[in-house]
XYZ file of N, CA, C and O in Angstrom:
860
model
N 119.069 191.705 153.748
C 119.261 191.933 152.328
C 120.339 191.032 151.770
O 120.223 190.490 150.700
N 121.460 190.926 152.586
C 122.543 190.081 152.094
C 122.130 188.614 152.007
O 122.516 187.891 151.100
N 121.291 188.207 152.988
C 120.864 186.801 152.972
C 119.997 186.508 151.761
O 120.070 185.449 151.158
N 119.136 187.473 151.338
C 118.312 187.271 150.141
C 119.162 187.189 148.898
O 118.936 186.371 148.010
N 120.154 188.043 148.799
C 121.053 188.013 147.642
C 121.829 186.708 147.608
O 122.073 186.119 146.549
N 122.198 186.231 148.772
C 122.946 184.975 148.845
C 122.094 183.803 148.380
O 122.567 182.896 147.690
N 120.814 183.835 148.768
C 119.918 182.748 148.342
C 119.741 182.746 146.818
O 119.745 181.704 146.176
N 119.583 183.978 146.257
C 119.412 184.044 144.814
C 120.660 183.551 144.087
O 120.576 182.862 143.068
N 121.796 183.867 144.624
C 123.045 183.401 144.010
C 123.153 181.875 144.080
O 123.601 181.194 143.152
N 122.726 181.318 145.226
C 122.788 179.869 145.395
C 121.851 179.161 144.441
O 122.197 178.146 143.820
N 120.645 179.721 144.263
C 119.683 179.118 143.338
C 120.187 179.172 141.902
O 120.035 178.226 141.112
N 120.794 180.306 141.530
C 121.347 180.442 140.188
C 122.453 179.424 139.944
O 122.580 178.825 138.865
N 123.274 179.192 140.957
C 124.363 178.226 140.836
C 123.833 176.814 140.674
O 124.318 176.026 139.853
N 122.787 176.483 141.458
C 122.202 175.141 141.353
C 121.574 174.908 139.974
O 121.682 173.818 139.374
N 120.897 175.940 139.433
C 120.308 175.809 138.097
C 121.376 175.587 137.047
O 121.228 174.778 136.123
N 122.484 176.277 137.141
C 123.578 176.118 136.176
C 124.164 174.713 136.253
O 124.494 174.080 135.243
N 124.322 174.204 137.494
C 124.855 172.847 137.650
C 123.914 171.796 137.059
O 124.351 170.802 136.457
N 122.584 172.009 137.208
C 121.606 171.059 136.659
C 121.651 171.028 135.140
O 121.623 169.963 134.519
N 121.766 172.189 134.513
C 121.865 172.255 133.037
C 123.119 171.551 132.560
O 123.120 170.791 131.588
N 124.210 171.753 133.257
C 125.469 171.112 132.869
C 125.384 169.606 133.004
O 125.910 168.842 132.183
N 124.696 169.127 134.044
C 124.561 167.681 134.256
C 123.749 167.025 133.151
O 124.111 165.972 132.639
N 122.615 167.634 132.752
C 121.784 167.071 131.679
C 122.533 167.055 130.365
O 122.479 166.102 129.584
N 123.262 168.141 130.080
C 123.996 168.211 128.810
C 125.069 167.159 128.737
O 125.364 166.595 127.683
N 125.683 166.795 129.857
C 126.767 165.813 129.857
C 126.284 164.409 129.568
O 127.061 163.537 129.226
N 124.977 164.118 129.714
C 124.436 162.776 129.461
C 124.289 162.482 127.972
O 124.045 161.345 127.591
N 124.375 163.466 127.107
C 124.284 163.242 125.672
C 122.883 162.991 125.186
O 122.692 162.479 124.082
N 121.861 163.272 125.964
C 120.477 163.046 125.552
C 119.956 164.287 124.880
O 120.027 165.377 125.453
N 119.431 164.142 123.647
C 118.863 165.289 122.960
C 117.589 164.865 122.247
O 117.393 163.696 121.926
N 116.739 165.795 121.962
C 115.477 165.507 121.273
C 115.734 165.216 119.805
O 116.645 165.767 119.191
N 114.918 164.259 119.179
C 115.022 163.962 117.758
C 114.340 165.048 116.944
O 113.368 165.662 117.370
N 114.902 165.311 115.763
C 114.313 166.312 114.873
C 112.990 165.844 114.302
O 112.121 166.631 113.953
N 112.810 164.503 114.087
C 111.576 163.958 113.508
C 111.299 162.602 114.111
O 112.199 161.932 114.617
N 110.015 162.192 114.032
C 109.633 160.879 114.557
C 110.252 159.777 113.717
O 110.410 159.903 112.506
N 110.633 158.677 114.335
C 111.279 157.561 113.658
C 110.491 156.297 113.939
O 110.164 155.997 115.082
N 110.173 155.542 112.861
C 109.399 154.313 113.026
C 110.231 153.265 113.737
O 111.401 153.059 113.403
N 109.628 152.596 114.664
C 110.335 151.541 115.395
C 110.249 150.242 114.626
O 109.203 149.879 114.091
N 111.372 149.500 114.506
C 111.313 148.211 113.805
C 110.433 147.227 114.555
O 110.465 147.163 115.784
N 109.655 146.456 113.781
C 108.744 145.496 114.404
C 109.260 144.077 114.360
O 108.756 143.199 115.040
N 110.254 143.810 113.470
C 110.754 142.449 113.339
C 109.863 141.560 112.505
O 110.119 140.371 112.357
N 108.777 142.097 111.921
C 107.875 141.292 111.092
C 108.507 141.035 109.740
O 109.232 141.874 109.211
N 108.288 139.855 109.121
C 108.850 139.561 107.810
C 108.202 140.426 106.756
O 107.101 140.944 106.948
N 108.880 140.631 105.583
C 108.293 141.423 104.514
C 106.957 140.846 104.076
O 106.756 139.629 104.062
N 106.051 141.711 103.696
C 104.737 141.258 103.251
C 104.845 140.532 101.932
O 105.667 140.847 101.087
N 103.987 139.504 101.699
C 103.970 138.776 100.436
C 103.438 139.686 99.342
O 102.801 140.688 99.600
N 103.735 139.312 98.104
C 103.260 140.105 96.973
C 101.741 140.191 97.022
O 101.056 139.215 97.304
N 101.222 141.393 96.762
C 99.793 141.627 96.886
C 98.996 140.633 96.055
O 99.284 140.412 94.879
N 97.992 140.009 96.657
C 97.109 139.114 95.928
C 97.662 137.722 95.718
O 97.034 136.900 95.070
N 98.858 137.450 96.233
C 99.461 136.138 96.026
C 99.799 135.522 97.371
O 100.843 135.802 97.941
N 98.924 134.672 97.919
C 99.198 134.066 99.213
C 100.396 133.131 99.145
O 100.725 132.587 98.084
N 101.054 132.953 100.270
C 102.211 132.070 100.341
C 101.753 130.620 100.213
O 101.012 130.113 101.032
N 102.213 129.971 99.129
C 101.854 128.570 98.903
C 103.121 127.757 98.678
O 103.159 126.842 97.866
N 104.181 128.103 99.405
C 105.481 127.489 99.168
C 105.499 126.008 99.498
O 106.398 125.293 99.081
N 104.508 125.524 100.232
C 104.492 124.117 100.614
C 103.491 123.295 99.808
O 103.309 122.117 100.065
N 102.819 123.917 98.821
C 101.801 123.211 98.055
C 102.388 122.386 96.921
O 103.594 122.384 96.690
N 101.524 121.676 96.177
C 101.987 120.892 95.038
C 102.601 121.782 93.964
O 102.217 122.939 93.809
N 103.541 121.236 93.219
C 104.206 121.984 92.159
C 103.452 121.796 90.848
O 102.981 120.709 90.527
N 103.347 122.883 90.081
C 102.674 122.842 88.790
C 103.399 123.765 87.827
O 103.901 124.822 88.218
N 103.473 123.359 86.552
C 104.011 124.230 85.513
C 102.867 125.025 84.895
O 101.920 124.457 84.369
N 102.965 126.342 84.994
C 101.980 127.258 84.435
C 102.593 127.917 83.199
O 103.784 128.222 83.190
N 101.778 128.124 82.184
C 102.307 128.667 80.934
C 101.834 130.100 80.710
O 100.640 130.382 80.671
N 102.829 130.983 80.549
C 102.586 132.367 80.164
C 103.199 132.583 78.782
O 103.344 131.627 78.020
N 103.580 133.795 78.460
C 104.078 134.102 77.116
C 105.381 134.883 77.218
O 105.514 135.784 78.046
N 106.324 134.513 76.380
C 107.544 135.310 76.193
C 107.721 135.504 74.692
O 107.870 134.531 73.956
N 107.694 136.738 74.238
C 107.740 136.984 72.804
C 106.447 136.527 72.151
O 105.371 137.037 72.452
N 106.555 135.528 71.260
C 105.373 134.982 70.589
C 105.173 133.515 70.912
O 104.425 132.819 70.213
N 105.837 133.021 71.959
C 105.736 131.607 72.332
C 105.332 131.467 73.800
O 105.429 132.409 74.588
N 104.899 130.264 74.145
C 104.579 129.975 75.536
C 105.857 129.907 76.368
O 106.917 129.524 75.871
N 105.727 130.286 77.610
C 106.867 130.256 78.534
C 106.445 129.534 79.808
O 105.529 129.990 80.498
N 107.065 128.401 80.123
C 106.699 127.668 81.344
C 107.272 128.327 82.591
O 108.400 128.807 82.601
N 106.463 128.349 83.656
C 106.879 128.914 84.942
C 106.425 127.954 86.036
O 105.288 127.491 86.029
N 107.315 127.643 86.946
C 106.971 126.759 88.065
C 106.166 127.523 89.106
O 106.474 128.668 89.436
N 105.136 126.854 89.621
C 104.305 127.440 90.660
C 104.054 126.405 91.755
O 104.073 125.209 91.502
N 103.825 126.876 92.949
C 103.296 126.062 94.040
C 101.838 126.459 94.208
O 101.537 127.641 94.369
N 100.939 125.508 94.132
C 99.517 125.817 94.226
C 98.938 125.202 95.485
O 99.488 124.255 96.050
N 97.810 125.758 95.926
C 97.202 125.288 97.162
C 96.652 123.886 97.061
O 96.654 123.138 98.025
N 96.162 123.523 95.859
C 95.593 122.192 95.649
C 95.825 121.796 94.198
O 95.794 122.637 93.303
N 96.090 120.534 93.983
C 96.343 120.045 92.625
C 95.018 119.791 91.924
O 94.547 118.662 91.810
N 94.404 120.862 91.443
C 93.107 120.760 90.789
C 93.076 121.684 89.581
O 93.815 122.674 89.527
N 92.223 121.383 88.586
C 92.120 122.281 87.427
C 91.746 123.705 87.811
O 92.250 124.656 87.223
N 90.856 123.865 88.786
C 90.444 125.208 89.194
C 91.623 125.998 89.752
O 91.804 127.185 89.448
N 92.447 125.364 90.592
C 93.608 126.041 91.170
C 94.636 126.366 90.097
O 95.257 127.438 90.117
N 94.819 125.451 89.137
C 95.763 125.700 88.046
C 95.295 126.857 87.172
O 96.082 127.732 86.794
N 94.006 126.878 86.850
C 93.467 127.957 86.024
C 93.584 129.302 86.740
O 93.860 130.327 86.106
N 93.393 129.303 88.046
C 93.509 130.544 88.810
C 94.909 131.135 88.692
O 95.081 132.356 88.642
N 95.925 130.275 88.627
C 97.288 130.752 88.477
C 97.484 131.447 87.128
O 98.166 132.465 87.024
N 96.870 130.900 86.076
C 96.982 131.513 84.748
C 96.274 132.862 84.743
O 96.780 133.849 84.212
N 95.086 132.903 85.337
C 94.304 134.138 85.359
C 95.032 135.216 86.167
O 95.002 136.398 85.806
N 95.711 134.847 87.245
C 96.437 135.818 88.069
C 97.553 136.500 87.293
O 97.909 137.636 87.580
N 98.118 135.803 86.303
C 99.186 136.387 85.506
C 100.552 136.259 86.148
O 100.691 135.740 87.262
N 101.585 136.742 85.461
C 102.946 136.635 85.994
C 103.171 137.554 87.182
O 102.455 138.541 87.371
N 104.162 137.220 87.983
C 104.549 138.080 89.102
C 105.319 139.286 88.570
O 105.695 139.349 87.402
N 105.574 140.243 89.444
C 106.323 141.424 89.032
C 107.727 141.056 88.563
O 108.224 141.596 87.580
N 108.371 140.115 89.256
C 109.726 139.727 88.857
C 109.715 138.996 87.526
O 110.621 139.169 86.705
N 108.693 138.175 87.281
C 108.586 137.492 85.992
C 108.325 138.491 84.868
O 108.893 138.383 83.772
N 107.465 139.474 85.134
C 107.187 140.501 84.126
C 108.446 141.290 83.800
O 108.690 141.641 82.634
N 109.271 141.555 84.810
C 110.524 142.265 84.572
C 111.484 141.433 83.738
O 112.384 141.978 83.085
N 111.278 140.113 83.730
C 112.119 139.204 82.949
C 111.551 138.971 81.552
O 112.024 138.099 80.832
N 110.527 139.721 81.171
C 109.984 139.624 79.817
C 108.814 138.681 79.657
O 108.393 138.410 78.535
N 108.279 138.159 80.763
C 107.144 137.245 80.689
C 105.846 138.033 80.821
O 105.731 138.921 81.657
N 104.882 137.716 79.969
C 103.598 138.401 79.988
C 102.482 137.367 79.852
O 102.748 136.168 79.756
N 101.241 137.835 79.833
C 100.110 136.957 79.581
C 99.284 137.528 78.445
O 99.159 138.753 78.310
N 98.751 136.649 77.609
C 97.860 137.066 76.530
C 96.411 136.969 76.964
O 95.504 137.317 76.213
N 96.193 136.490 78.171
C 94.846 136.201 78.645
C 94.200 137.441 79.232
O 94.723 138.053 80.163
N 93.062 137.820 78.684
C 92.260 138.893 79.268
C 91.410 138.294 80.389
O 91.172 137.088 80.424
N 90.927 139.110 81.316
C 90.130 138.572 82.437
C 88.722 138.201 82.010
O 87.738 138.749 82.471
N 88.632 137.260 81.091
C 87.337 136.868 80.549
C 87.030 135.397 80.806
O 86.117 134.831 80.227
N 87.826 134.751 81.650
C 87.638 133.341 81.952
C 86.777 133.212 83.202
O 87.060 133.830 84.230
N 85.733 132.427 83.113
C 84.839 132.239 84.256
C 85.377 131.172 85.196
O 85.421 131.356 86.405
N 85.793 130.041 84.656
C 86.350 128.990 85.497
C 86.176 127.623 84.871
O 85.619 127.472 83.788
N 86.696 126.622 85.558
C 86.566 125.234 85.123
C 85.245 124.693 85.630
O 85.002 124.664 86.843
N 84.391 124.262 84.720
C 83.086 123.736 85.130
C 83.179 122.292 85.603
O 82.570 121.918 86.600
N 83.940 121.476 84.865
C 84.018 120.051 85.209
C 85.135 119.402 84.406
O 85.614 119.945 83.409
N 85.545 118.226 84.877
C 86.464 117.372 84.136
C 85.769 116.032 83.970
O 85.458 115.359 84.952
N 85.506 115.667 82.717
C 84.777 114.441 82.449
C 85.617 113.199 82.654
O 86.840 113.269 82.800
N 84.987 112.027 82.644
C 85.725 110.770 82.822
C 86.704 110.505 81.684
O 87.633 109.721 81.837
N 86.484 111.164 80.531
C 87.403 111.002 79.412
C 88.582 111.962 79.489
O 89.421 112.007 78.584
N 88.664 112.746 80.553
C 89.781 113.664 80.715
C 89.588 115.015 80.051
O 90.540 115.791 79.964
N 88.382 115.321 79.619
C 88.108 116.626 79.000
C 87.684 117.629 80.070
O 86.684 117.422 80.760
N 88.462 118.702 80.200
C 88.122 119.768 81.136
C 87.298 120.814 80.395
O 87.693 121.283 79.327
N 86.139 121.166 80.931
C 85.286 122.182 80.327
C 85.564 123.518 81.003
O 85.393 123.663 82.209
N 86.027 124.489 80.211
C 86.357 125.820 80.721
C 85.326 126.812 80.201
O 85.138 126.962 78.996
N 84.643 127.475 81.109
C 83.638 128.471 80.744
C 84.301 129.834 80.583
O 85.076 130.262 81.435
N 84.007 130.504 79.471
C 84.515 131.852 79.220
C 83.348 132.772 78.913
O 82.249 132.315 78.578
N 83.567 134.067 79.034
C 82.521 135.023 78.694
C 82.584 135.325 77.197
O 83.544 134.975 76.509
N 81.589 136.018 76.710
C 81.571 136.360 75.279
C 82.718 137.297 74.909
O 83.169 137.320 73.768
N 83.203 138.047 75.889
C 84.325 138.933 75.628
C 85.617 138.200 75.315
O 86.561 138.790 74.790
N 85.668 136.896 75.636
C 86.874 136.116 75.349
C 87.176 136.107 73.854
O 88.335 136.108 73.445
N 86.122 136.099 73.046
C 86.313 136.102 71.597
C 86.845 137.441 71.097
O 87.303 137.549 69.957
N 86.810 138.464 71.947
C 87.285 139.776 71.551
C 88.780 139.960 71.697
O 89.299 141.028 71.338
N 89.491 138.962 72.225
C 90.954 139.054 72.285
C 91.468 139.047 70.860
O 91.147 138.163 70.067
N 92.257 140.029 70.495
C 92.596 140.248 69.087
C 93.882 139.563 68.671
O 94.743 139.248 69.487
N 93.973 139.368 67.341
C 95.195 138.873 66.723
C 95.664 137.540 67.261
O 94.879 136.691 67.680
N 97.002 137.369 67.246
C 97.581 136.127 67.723
C 97.450 135.937 69.214
O 97.692 134.833 69.720
N 97.066 136.990 69.933
C 96.916 136.852 71.373
C 95.804 135.876 71.741
O 95.857 135.249 72.792
N 94.770 135.740 70.899
C 93.700 134.814 71.243
C 94.202 133.378 71.185
O 93.901 132.578 72.073
N 94.984 133.048 70.160
C 95.549 131.693 70.098
C 96.466 131.462 71.288
O 96.436 130.393 71.904
N 97.280 132.458 71.636
C 98.171 132.308 72.781
C 97.387 132.170 74.082
O 97.753 131.381 74.954
N 96.295 132.920 74.212
C 95.479 132.841 75.430
C 94.883 131.449 75.594
O 94.893 130.874 76.681
N 94.346 130.903 74.495
C 93.793 129.551 74.541
C 94.898 128.542 74.846
O 94.725 127.629 75.660
N 96.062 128.717 74.195
C 97.173 127.791 74.408
C 97.662 127.830 75.851
O 98.018 126.789 76.415
N 97.679 129.006 76.472
C 98.082 129.102 77.885
C 97.209 128.210 78.757
O 97.716 127.473 79.618
N 95.908 128.277 78.541
C 94.976 127.478 79.349
C 95.146 125.996 79.061
O 95.221 125.172 79.967
N 95.219 125.654 77.782
C 95.301 124.237 77.398
C 96.595 123.608 77.915
O 96.573 122.520 78.520
N 97.713 124.264 77.702
C 98.989 123.683 78.132
C 99.079 123.590 79.654
O 99.660 122.650 80.188
N 98.506 124.562 80.354
C 98.550 124.526 81.823
C 97.673 123.408 82.374
O 98.107 122.625 83.233
N 96.434 123.316 81.897
C 95.522 122.307 82.443
C 95.965 120.893 82.077
O 95.806 119.961 82.880
N 96.504 120.702 80.876
C 96.933 119.357 80.476
C 98.239 118.940 81.144
O 98.706 117.816 80.951
N 98.827 119.843 81.947
C 99.963 119.434 82.778
C 99.496 118.590 83.957
O 100.296 117.899 84.588
N 98.187 118.633 84.244
C 97.617 117.814 85.315
C 97.343 116.402 84.801
O 96.901 116.228 83.656
N 97.568 115.388 85.610
C 97.380 114.006 85.145
C 95.928 113.659 84.828
O 95.672 112.701 84.114
N 94.976 114.446 85.333
C 93.558 114.133 85.114
C 92.982 114.781 83.860
O 91.841 114.504 83.496
N 93.768 115.634 83.190
C 93.246 116.385 82.048
C 93.967 115.981 80.772
O 95.193 116.020 80.701
N 93.181 115.595 79.760
C 93.722 115.229 78.457
C 93.542 116.351 77.435
O 94.415 116.583 76.600
N 92.400 117.012 77.471
C 92.127 118.098 76.538
C 91.135 119.065 77.174
O 90.666 118.840 78.304
N 90.828 120.160 76.450
C 90.011 121.225 77.024
C 88.911 121.613 76.041
O 89.168 121.798 74.848
N 87.693 121.735 76.562
C 86.542 122.217 75.798
C 86.173 123.606 76.313
O 85.968 123.787 77.518
N 86.068 124.586 75.428
C 85.697 125.945 75.816
C 84.213 126.155 75.528
O 83.707 125.761 74.467
N 83.523 126.781 76.479
C 82.091 127.022 76.319
C 81.736 128.459 76.718
O 82.429 129.083 77.518
N 80.658 128.964 76.145
C 80.054 130.234 76.547
C 78.612 129.951 76.912
O 77.833 129.472 76.079
N 78.259 130.165 78.163
C 76.918 129.891 78.673
C 76.482 128.455 78.366
O 75.354 128.181 77.986
N 77.442 127.536 78.533
C 77.160 126.114 78.355
C 77.208 125.608 76.927
O 77.034 124.409 76.690
N 77.460 126.483 75.969
C 77.487 126.088 74.553
C 78.934 126.104 74.064
O 79.648 127.087 74.276
N 79.401 125.028 73.396
C 80.771 125.019 72.880
C 81.035 126.217 71.971
O 80.195 126.596 71.154
N 82.188 126.823 72.131
C 82.552 128.003 71.358
C 83.816 127.709 70.559
O 84.669 126.935 70.995
N 83.912 128.298 69.375
C 85.079 128.092 68.533
C 86.280 128.848 69.093
O 86.166 129.996 69.524
N 87.433 128.174 69.077
C 88.683 128.807 69.492
C 89.716 128.584 68.394
O 89.656 127.597 67.655
N 90.676 129.501 68.251
C 91.689 129.337 67.209
C 92.702 128.260 67.571
O 93.090 128.110 68.732
N 93.119 127.491 66.569
C 94.178 126.497 66.716
C 95.123 126.661 65.536
O 94.893 127.481 64.647
N 96.179 125.865 65.499
C 97.109 125.920 64.369
C 96.414 125.578 63.052
O 96.808 126.071 61.989
N 95.374 124.756 63.111
C 94.675 124.318 61.905
C 93.436 125.159 61.611
O 92.702 124.862 60.672
N 93.171 126.196 62.405
C 91.968 127.007 62.208
C 91.057 126.938 63.417
O 91.437 126.445 64.480
N 89.826 127.423 63.251
C 88.877 127.437 64.356
C 88.364 126.033 64.663
O 88.138 125.231 63.764
N 88.181 125.755 65.959
C 87.663 124.455 66.379
C 86.686 124.673 67.527
O 86.959 125.428 68.461
N 85.543 124.005 67.458
C 84.552 124.073 68.536
C 84.583 122.826 69.408
O 83.798 122.703 70.351
N 85.484 121.912 69.116
C 85.600 120.679 69.897
C 86.722 120.769 70.918
O 87.405 121.796 71.039
N 86.942 119.712 71.681
C 88.043 119.695 72.644
C 89.388 119.842 71.935
O 89.597 119.302 70.846
N 90.297 120.583 72.524
C 91.622 120.805 71.941
C 92.683 120.399 72.956
O 92.454 120.431 74.176
N 93.851 120.002 72.432
C 94.941 119.607 73.318
C 96.229 120.296 72.882
O 96.223 121.168 72.004
N 97.336 119.897 73.478
C 98.608 120.559 73.197
C 99.009 120.460 71.727
O 99.637 121.373 71.187
N 98.661 119.363 71.101
C 99.023 119.186 69.704
C 98.400 120.213 68.781
O 98.877 120.420 67.664
N 97.361 120.892 69.224
C 96.711 121.913 68.411
C 97.409 123.266 68.495
O 97.007 124.215 67.819
N 98.466 123.342 69.309
C 99.143 124.630 69.511
C 100.657 124.477 69.454
O 101.388 125.157 70.167
N 101.130 123.607 68.563
C 102.562 123.384 68.440
C 103.292 124.618 67.917
O 104.481 124.797 68.155
N 102.598 125.485 67.209
C 103.246 126.675 66.636
C 103.728 127.648 67.707
O 104.605 128.476 67.450
N 103.157 127.559 68.911
C 103.564 128.463 69.993
C 104.156 127.692 71.173
O 104.262 128.217 72.282
N 104.530 126.446 70.938
C 105.063 125.613 72.015
C 106.375 126.182 72.542
O 107.132 126.820 71.796
N 106.664 125.998 73.819
C 107.964 126.431 74.353
C 109.098 125.771 73.592
O 108.987 124.624 73.145
N 110.186 126.474 73.428
C 111.303 125.988 72.620
C 111.810 124.637 73.100
O 112.094 123.748 72.304
N 111.906 124.446 74.417
C 112.477 123.198 74.927
C 111.581 121.998 74.674
O 112.045 120.859 74.638
N 110.274 122.237 74.477
C 109.372 121.102 74.267
C 109.395 120.616 72.826
O 108.929 119.536 72.526
N 109.941 121.435 71.902
C 109.978 121.027 70.502
C 111.356 120.529 70.083
O 111.528 120.017 68.995
N 112.340 120.701 70.950
C 113.684 120.271 70.597
C 113.768 118.752 70.633
O 113.217 118.091 71.501
N 114.476 118.189 69.644
C 114.646 116.737 69.589
C 115.601 116.302 70.686
O 116.571 116.992 71.002
N 115.354 115.133 71.315
C 116.264 114.672 72.369
C 117.626 114.357 71.784
O 117.730 113.898 70.642
N 118.700 114.643 72.515
C 120.041 114.372 71.983
C 120.266 112.886 71.797
O 119.768 112.059 72.545
N 121.003 112.547 70.769
C 121.339 111.147 70.504
C 122.814 110.938 70.786
O 123.637 111.831 70.602
N 123.151 109.759 71.244
C 124.543 109.438 71.532
C 124.949 108.238 70.710
O 124.141 107.352 70.417
N 126.194 108.223 70.307
C 126.731 107.112 69.519
C 127.588 106.249 70.415
O 128.215 106.745 71.356
N 127.626 104.937 70.156
C 128.474 104.064 70.975
C 129.936 104.423 70.784
O 130.331 104.898 69.718
N 130.751 104.266 71.792
C 132.176 104.580 71.662
C 132.847 103.693 70.637
O 132.396 102.586 70.351
N 133.932 104.196 69.997
C 134.641 103.388 68.992
C 135.086 102.058 69.578
O 135.561 101.981 70.703
N 134.922 100.991 68.777
C 135.358 99.677 69.203
C 134.358 98.925 70.037
O 134.639 97.815 70.488
N 133.175 99.518 70.288
C 132.176 98.829 71.106
C 131.639 97.635 70.348
O 131.410 97.687 69.144
N 131.413 96.531 71.050
C 130.885 95.320 70.424
C 129.378 95.312 70.533
O 128.782 96.080 71.268
N 128.750 94.397 69.806
C 127.299 94.293 69.839
C 126.801 93.908 71.209
O 125.722 94.274 71.627
N 127.629 93.150 71.957
C 127.185 92.732 73.284
C 127.159 93.909 74.245
O 126.353 93.958 75.157
N 128.113 94.882 74.016
C 128.159 96.015 74.934
C 127.031 96.985 74.692
O 126.717 97.802 75.543
N 126.424 96.914 73.501
C 125.320 97.827 73.187
C 123.998 97.104 73.147
O 122.997 97.657 72.705
N 123.958 95.843 73.618
C 122.734 95.070 73.607
C 121.670 95.728 74.494
O 121.985 96.174 75.597
N 120.502 95.843 73.985
C 119.424 96.457 74.740
C 119.277 97.932 74.455
O 118.333 98.552 74.919
N 120.245 98.541 73.707
C 120.138 99.949 73.363
C 119.133 100.099 72.232
O 119.012 99.241 71.370
N 118.406 101.229 72.202
C 117.436 101.430 71.132
C 118.120 101.572 69.785
O 119.225 102.107 69.685
N 117.475 101.043 68.763
C 118.036 101.128 67.418
C 118.029 102.568 66.958
O 117.132 103.338 67.278
N 119.075 103.008 66.215
C 119.106 104.395 65.724
C 117.949 104.644 64.791
O 117.577 103.793 64.006
N 117.378 105.862 64.884
C 116.251 106.221 64.009
C 116.757 106.840 62.716
O 117.725 107.554 62.712
């Protein structure tokens, strides 16, 4: 009987020592599951692939009632790629900075660029439904963006292959239009006159030879 009691006492002592040993290691169960870091870089903005190494292009959106230029890197220096940037609209950070687009998703795409530099842009019939001054701004966004390319001089808008009238500063036009037709909404920096400088006092005619005559 005594030997059985002794064994039970020994087992109880060993169990107590084991509990004390585990507790001293500082290991405890977590209250909730925790995601393990993967080391992967943050995901790119949805719908906008990384094109940081592509050609640079100025894309025009809207700030207030005027065009607003924004630098972009595009996959290829082509009218189609440039137009896609306009259709995609501003990024979230640009929108937070007050930049918007007047363009509704009614643009089909660039059909062709002729040898005379006229880019033909196909739009749906709903394009004419853009209301108020937004329609002029929408057309101006496309025209100013595409004419930033060296191969494009002006833009012709068509619906199902037929030229369509678009608003300009001078009224409706069914022919090719260029930047000069949208000066009323031009970015502020593009309408500012270049600064002029005067020759320093006492300068002689020889020191200013070759300088442009004052206007």
